[in-house]
PDB file of C-alpha atoms in Angstrom:
ATOM      1  CA  MET S 258      60.817  75.025  13.074  1.00 81.00           C
ATOM      2  CA  SER S 259      63.079  74.539  10.070  1.00 90.00           C
ATOM      3  CA  SER S 260      65.407  71.567   9.742  1.00 91.00           C
ATOM      4  CA  THR S 261      68.361  73.994   9.949  1.00 93.00           C
ATOM      5  CA  ASN S 262      67.111  75.330  13.274  1.00 93.00           C
ATOM      6  CA  ASN S 263      66.469  71.811  14.551  1.00 94.00           C
ATOM      7  CA  THR S 264      70.012  70.854  13.561  1.00 96.00           C
ATOM      8  CA  LEU S 265      71.398  73.913  15.349  1.00 96.00           C
ATOM      9  CA  LEU S 266      69.306  73.063  18.413  1.00 96.00           C
ATOM     10  CA  LEU S 267      70.815  69.564  18.388  1.00 97.00           C
ATOM     11  CA  VAL S 268      74.312  71.080  18.175  1.00 97.00           C
ATOM     12  CA  ALA S 269      73.449  73.409  21.072  1.00 97.00           C
ATOM     13  CA  ARG S 270      72.243  70.449  23.165  1.00 98.00           C
ATOM     14  CA  VAL S 271      75.467  68.553  22.443  1.00 98.00           C
ATOM     15  CA  LEU S 272      77.548  71.569  23.490  1.00 97.00           C
ATOM     16  CA  LEU S 273      75.449  72.219  26.605  1.00 97.00           C
ATOM     17  CA  SER S 274      75.650  68.575  27.666  1.00 98.00           C
ATOM     18  CA  PHE S 275      79.391  68.138  27.212  1.00 97.00           C
ATOM     19  CA  ILE S 276      80.524  69.904  30.400  1.00 97.00           C
ATOM     20  CA  PHE S 277      78.127  67.988  32.645  1.00 98.00           C
ATOM     21  CA  ILE S 278      78.734  64.555  31.164  1.00 98.00           C
ATOM     22  CA  LEU S 279      82.489  64.919  31.635  1.00 98.00           C
ATOM     23  CA  SER S 280      82.241  66.648  35.001  1.00 97.00           C
ATOM     24  CA  GLY S 281      79.730  64.150  36.365  1.00 98.00           C
ATOM     25  CA  PHE S 282      81.849  61.205  35.236  1.00 98.00           C
ATOM     26  CA  GLY S 283      84.896  62.798  36.872  1.00 97.00           C
ATOM     27  CA  LYS S 284      83.091  63.309  40.167  1.00 97.00           C
ATOM     28  CA  LEU S 285      81.871  59.714  40.203  1.00 98.00           C
ATOM     29  CA  THR S 286      85.316  58.259  39.467  1.00 97.00           C
ATOM     30  CA  ASP S 287      87.314  60.627  41.704  1.00 97.00           C
ATOM     31  CA  PRO S 288      85.121  62.605  44.116  1.00 97.00           C
ATOM     32  CA  ALA S 289      87.929  63.824  46.407  1.00 96.00           C
ATOM     33  CA  GLY S 290      88.434  67.277  44.870  1.00 93.00           C
ATOM     34  CA  THR S 291      84.733  68.015  44.763  1.00 95.00           C
ATOM     35  CA  ALA S 292      84.268  66.694  48.301  1.00 96.00           C
ATOM     36  CA  GLY S 293      87.024  69.062  49.422  1.00 93.00           C
ATOM     37  CA  MET S 294      85.256  72.035  47.826  1.00 90.00           C
ATOM     38  CA  ILE S 295      81.950  70.990  49.379  1.00 94.00           C
ATOM     39  CA  ALA S 296      83.529  70.624  52.826  1.00 93.00           C
ATOM     40  CA  GLY S 297      85.314  73.961  52.351  1.00 88.00           C
ATOM     41  CA  ALA S 298      81.946  75.611  51.723  1.00 89.00           C
ATOM     42  CA  GLY S 299      80.746  74.268  55.080  1.00 92.00           C
ATOM     43  CA  LEU S 300      78.238  71.777  53.691  1.00 94.00           C
ATOM     44  CA  PRO S 301      77.788  68.431  55.468  1.00 96.00           C
ATOM     45  CA  ALA S 302      78.342  64.927  54.046  1.00 97.00           C
ATOM     46  CA  ALA S 303      80.840  66.191  51.493  1.00 96.00           C
ATOM     47  CA  THR S 304      81.677  62.847  49.895  1.00 97.00           C
ATOM     48  CA  LEU S 305      78.022  61.835  49.627  1.00 98.00           C
ATOM     49  CA  LEU S 306      77.171  65.216  48.089  1.00 97.00           C
ATOM     50  CA  ALA S 307      80.084  64.873  45.642  1.00 97.00           C
ATOM     51  CA  TYR S 308      78.722  61.531  44.449  1.00 98.00           C
ATOM     52  CA  ALA S 309      75.176  62.962  44.285  1.00 98.00           C
ATOM     53  CA  ALA S 310      76.394  65.945  42.266  1.00 98.00           C
ATOM     54  CA  GLY S 311      78.322  63.636  39.961  1.00 98.00           C
ATOM     55  CA  LEU S 312      75.304  61.412  39.376  1.00 98.00           C
ATOM     56  CA  PHE S 313      73.038  64.414  38.789  1.00 98.00           C
ATOM     57  CA  GLU S 314      75.503  66.013  36.366  1.00 98.00           C
ATOM     58  CA  LEU S 315      76.085  62.814  34.400  1.00 98.00           C
ATOM     59  CA  VAL S 316      72.396  61.892  34.110  1.00 98.00           C
ATOM     60  CA  ALA S 317      71.257  65.460  33.399  1.00 98.00           C
ATOM     61  CA  GLY S 318      73.989  65.874  30.790  1.00 98.00           C
ATOM     62  CA  LEU S 319      72.940  62.653  29.076  1.00 98.00           C
ATOM     63  CA  PHE S 320      69.263  63.709  29.188  1.00 98.00           C
ATOM     64  CA  VAL S 321      70.120  67.009  27.474  1.00 98.00           C
ATOM     65  CA  LEU S 322      72.315  65.219  24.950  1.00 98.00           C
ATOM     66  CA  VAL S 323      69.572  62.846  23.807  1.00 98.00           C
ATOM     67  CA  GLY S 324      66.742  65.316  24.403  1.00 97.00           C
ATOM     68  CA  PHE S 325      64.867  63.401  27.092  1.00 97.00           C
ATOM     69  CA  GLN S 326      62.744  65.343  29.611  1.00 97.00           C
ATOM     70  CA  THR S 327      64.632  68.328  28.237  1.00 97.00           C
ATOM     71  CA  LYS S 328      62.564  71.181  29.634  1.00 97.00           C
ATOM     72  CA  LEU S 329      62.519  69.822  33.191  1.00 98.00           C
ATOM     73  CA  THR S 330      66.201  68.871  33.025  1.00 98.00           C
ATOM     74  CA  ALA S 331      67.155  72.282  31.646  1.00 98.00           C
ATOM     75  CA  TRP S 332      65.357  74.059  34.510  1.00 98.00           C
ATOM     76  CA  ALA S 333      67.126  71.801  37.020  1.00 98.00           C
ATOM     77  CA  LEU S 334      70.514  72.493  35.418  1.00 98.00           C
ATOM     78  CA  ALA S 335      69.845  76.246  35.383  1.00 98.00           C
ATOM     79  CA  LEU S 336      69.145  76.179  39.129  1.00 98.00           C
ATOM     80  CA  PHE S 337      72.160  73.925  39.719  1.00 98.00           C
ATOM     81  CA  CYS S 338      74.413  76.339  37.819  1.00 98.00           C
ATOM     82  CA  VAL S 339      73.224  79.371  39.794  1.00 98.00           C
ATOM     83  CA  PHE S 340      73.443  77.513  43.125  1.00 97.00           C
ATOM     84  CA  THR S 341      76.931  76.123  42.531  1.00 96.00           C
ATOM     85  CA  GLY S 342      78.145  79.415  41.110  1.00 96.00           C
ATOM     86  CA  LEU S 343      77.003  81.374  44.145  1.00 96.00           C
ATOM     87  CA  VAL S 344      78.064  78.787  46.738  1.00 94.00           C
ATOM     88  CA  PHE S 345      81.437  77.785  45.298  1.00 92.00           C
ATOM     89  CA  HIS S 346      82.606  80.663  43.101  1.00 92.00           C
ATOM     90  CA  SER S 347      81.303  83.966  44.497  1.00 90.00           C
ATOM     91  CA  GLY S 348      83.802  84.554  47.279  1.00 81.00           C
ATOM     92  CA  THR S 349      87.471  85.314  47.569  1.00 80.00           C
ATOM     93  CA  VAL S 350      89.815  82.342  47.714  1.00 77.00           C
ATOM     94  CA  ALA S 351      92.450  82.415  50.453  1.00 74.00           C
ATOM     95  CA  ILE S 352      94.811  79.469  50.679  1.00 76.00           C
ATOM     96  CA  GLU S 353      97.232  79.576  53.572  1.00 79.00           C
ATOM     97  CA  GLY S 354     100.851  79.691  52.445  1.00 83.00           C
ATOM     98  CA  TRP S 355     100.137  80.574  48.817  1.00 81.00           C
ATOM     99  CA  PRO S 356     101.830  83.642  47.352  1.00 83.00           C
ATOM    100  CA  GLU S 357      99.663  86.705  46.656  1.00 80.00           C
ATOM    101  CA  GLY S 358     100.266  86.438  42.904  1.00 79.00           C
ATOM    102  CA  ALA S 359      98.928  82.908  42.829  1.00 82.00           C
ATOM    103  CA  LEU S 360      95.881  83.873  44.897  1.00 82.00           C
ATOM    104  CA  GLY S 361      95.127  86.744  42.524  1.00 85.00           C
ATOM    105  CA  TRP S 362      95.203  84.325  39.611  1.00 85.00           C
ATOM    106  CA  ILE S 363      92.984  81.829  41.430  1.00 87.00           C
ATOM    107  CA  ASN S 364      90.493  84.551  42.378  1.00 89.00           C
ATOM    108  CA  THR S 365      90.334  85.658  38.739  1.00 91.00           C
ATOM    109  CA  LEU S 366      89.608  82.062  37.715  1.00 92.00           C
ATOM    110  CA  ASN S 367      86.966  81.857  40.433  1.00 92.00           C
ATOM    111  CA  GLN S 368      85.224  84.958  39.032  1.00 95.00           C
ATOM    112  CA  ILE S 369      85.352  83.447  35.543  1.00 96.00           C
ATOM    113  CA  MET S 370      83.790  80.237  36.909  1.00 96.00           C
ATOM    114  CA  LEU S 371      80.959  82.269  38.479  1.00 97.00           C
ATOM    115  CA  MET S 372      80.325  84.050  35.174  1.00 97.00           C
ATOM    116  CA  LYS S 373      80.464  80.702  33.328  1.00 97.00           C
ATOM    117  CA  ASN S 374      77.860  79.220  35.669  1.00 98.00           C
ATOM    118  CA  ILE S 375      75.525  82.202  35.324  1.00 98.00           C
ATOM    119  CA  THR S 376      75.947  82.165  31.534  1.00 98.00           C
ATOM    120  CA  LEU S 377      75.219  78.429  31.376  1.00 98.00           C
ATOM    121  CA  ALA S 378      72.092  79.018  33.471  1.00 98.00           C
ATOM    122  CA  GLY S 379      70.907  81.433  30.771  1.00 98.00           C
ATOM    123  CA  GLY S 380      71.501  78.822  28.093  1.00 98.00           C
ATOM    124  CA  TYR S 381      69.587  76.215  30.055  1.00 98.00           C
ATOM    125  CA  ILE S 382      66.672  78.588  30.656  1.00 98.00           C
ATOM    126  CA  LEU S 383      66.529  79.171  26.916  1.00 97.00           C
ATOM    127  CA  LEU S 384      66.559  75.400  26.315  1.00 98.00           C
ATOM    128  CA  ALA S 385      63.793  74.970  28.924  1.00 97.00           C
ATOM    129  CA  ILE S 386      61.640  77.503  27.074  1.00 96.00           C
ATOM    130  CA  ILE S 387      62.323  76.258  23.548  1.00 95.00           C
ATOM    131  CA  GLY S 388      62.471  72.519  24.168  1.00 95.00           C
ATOM    132  CA  ALA S 389      64.583  69.800  22.632  1.00 96.00           C
ATOM    133  CA  GLY S 390      63.564  70.197  19.003  1.00 95.00           C
ATOM    134  CA  ALA S 391      62.806  67.587  16.372  1.00 95.00           C
ATOM    135  CA  TYR S 392      65.971  65.548  16.780  1.00 96.00           C
ATOM    136  CA  SER S 393      65.313  64.298  20.287  1.00 97.00           C
ATOM    137  CA  LEU S 394      63.684  61.572  22.340  1.00 96.00           C
ATOM    138  CA  ASP S 395      61.164  64.174  23.491  1.00 96.00           C
ATOM    139  CA  ALA S 396      60.067  64.640  19.852  1.00 95.00           C
ATOM    140  CA  ARG S 397      59.714  60.880  19.426  1.00 94.00           C
ATOM    141  CA  ARG S 398      57.555  60.849  22.553  1.00 92.00           C
ATOM    142  CA  GLY S 399      55.521  63.860  21.348  1.00 86.00           C
ATOM    143  CA  SER S 400      56.702  66.255  24.058  1.00 72.00           C
ATOM    144  CA  ALA S 401      59.231  68.480  22.257  1.00 59.00           C
ATOM    145  CA  ALA S 402      56.921  71.371  21.428  1.00 56.00           C
ATOM    146  CA  VAL S 403      58.828  74.449  20.406  1.00 53.00           C
ATOM    147  CA  THR S 404      57.401  77.886  21.087  1.00 46.00           C
ATOM    148  CA  ALA S 405      59.511  79.719  18.507  1.00 44.00           C
TER     149      ALA S 405
END
């Protein structure tokens, strides 16, 4: 792979890691909102799951950023994106007492979040297939083979 492509792969990893590093940190420092969404979806142990999701997101985001265990991490993030998209963003939002106009706006945002999750899953599948590239810890460890 050319140095230009390896540089672009590094940029892609930085961009793909950004959302999970920030989101994971946010969940770990203030899990209440996420715990509310988890409880609203009918899942048990909402606060524990919020912390677990935060830890997973932060660690996985950092792994992608530095290119460590990239293929495995990318597959895990792809599955996480599809799961969370379907569980938390595929239905209609109905909040008691909210005006219809506001609910329409929130439901539009919810659809966008579902599409964002599915799109991210595609990016992570691509990363899982291609690997971390030359500028990564995987390359230093000899496990960053690229198929393209």
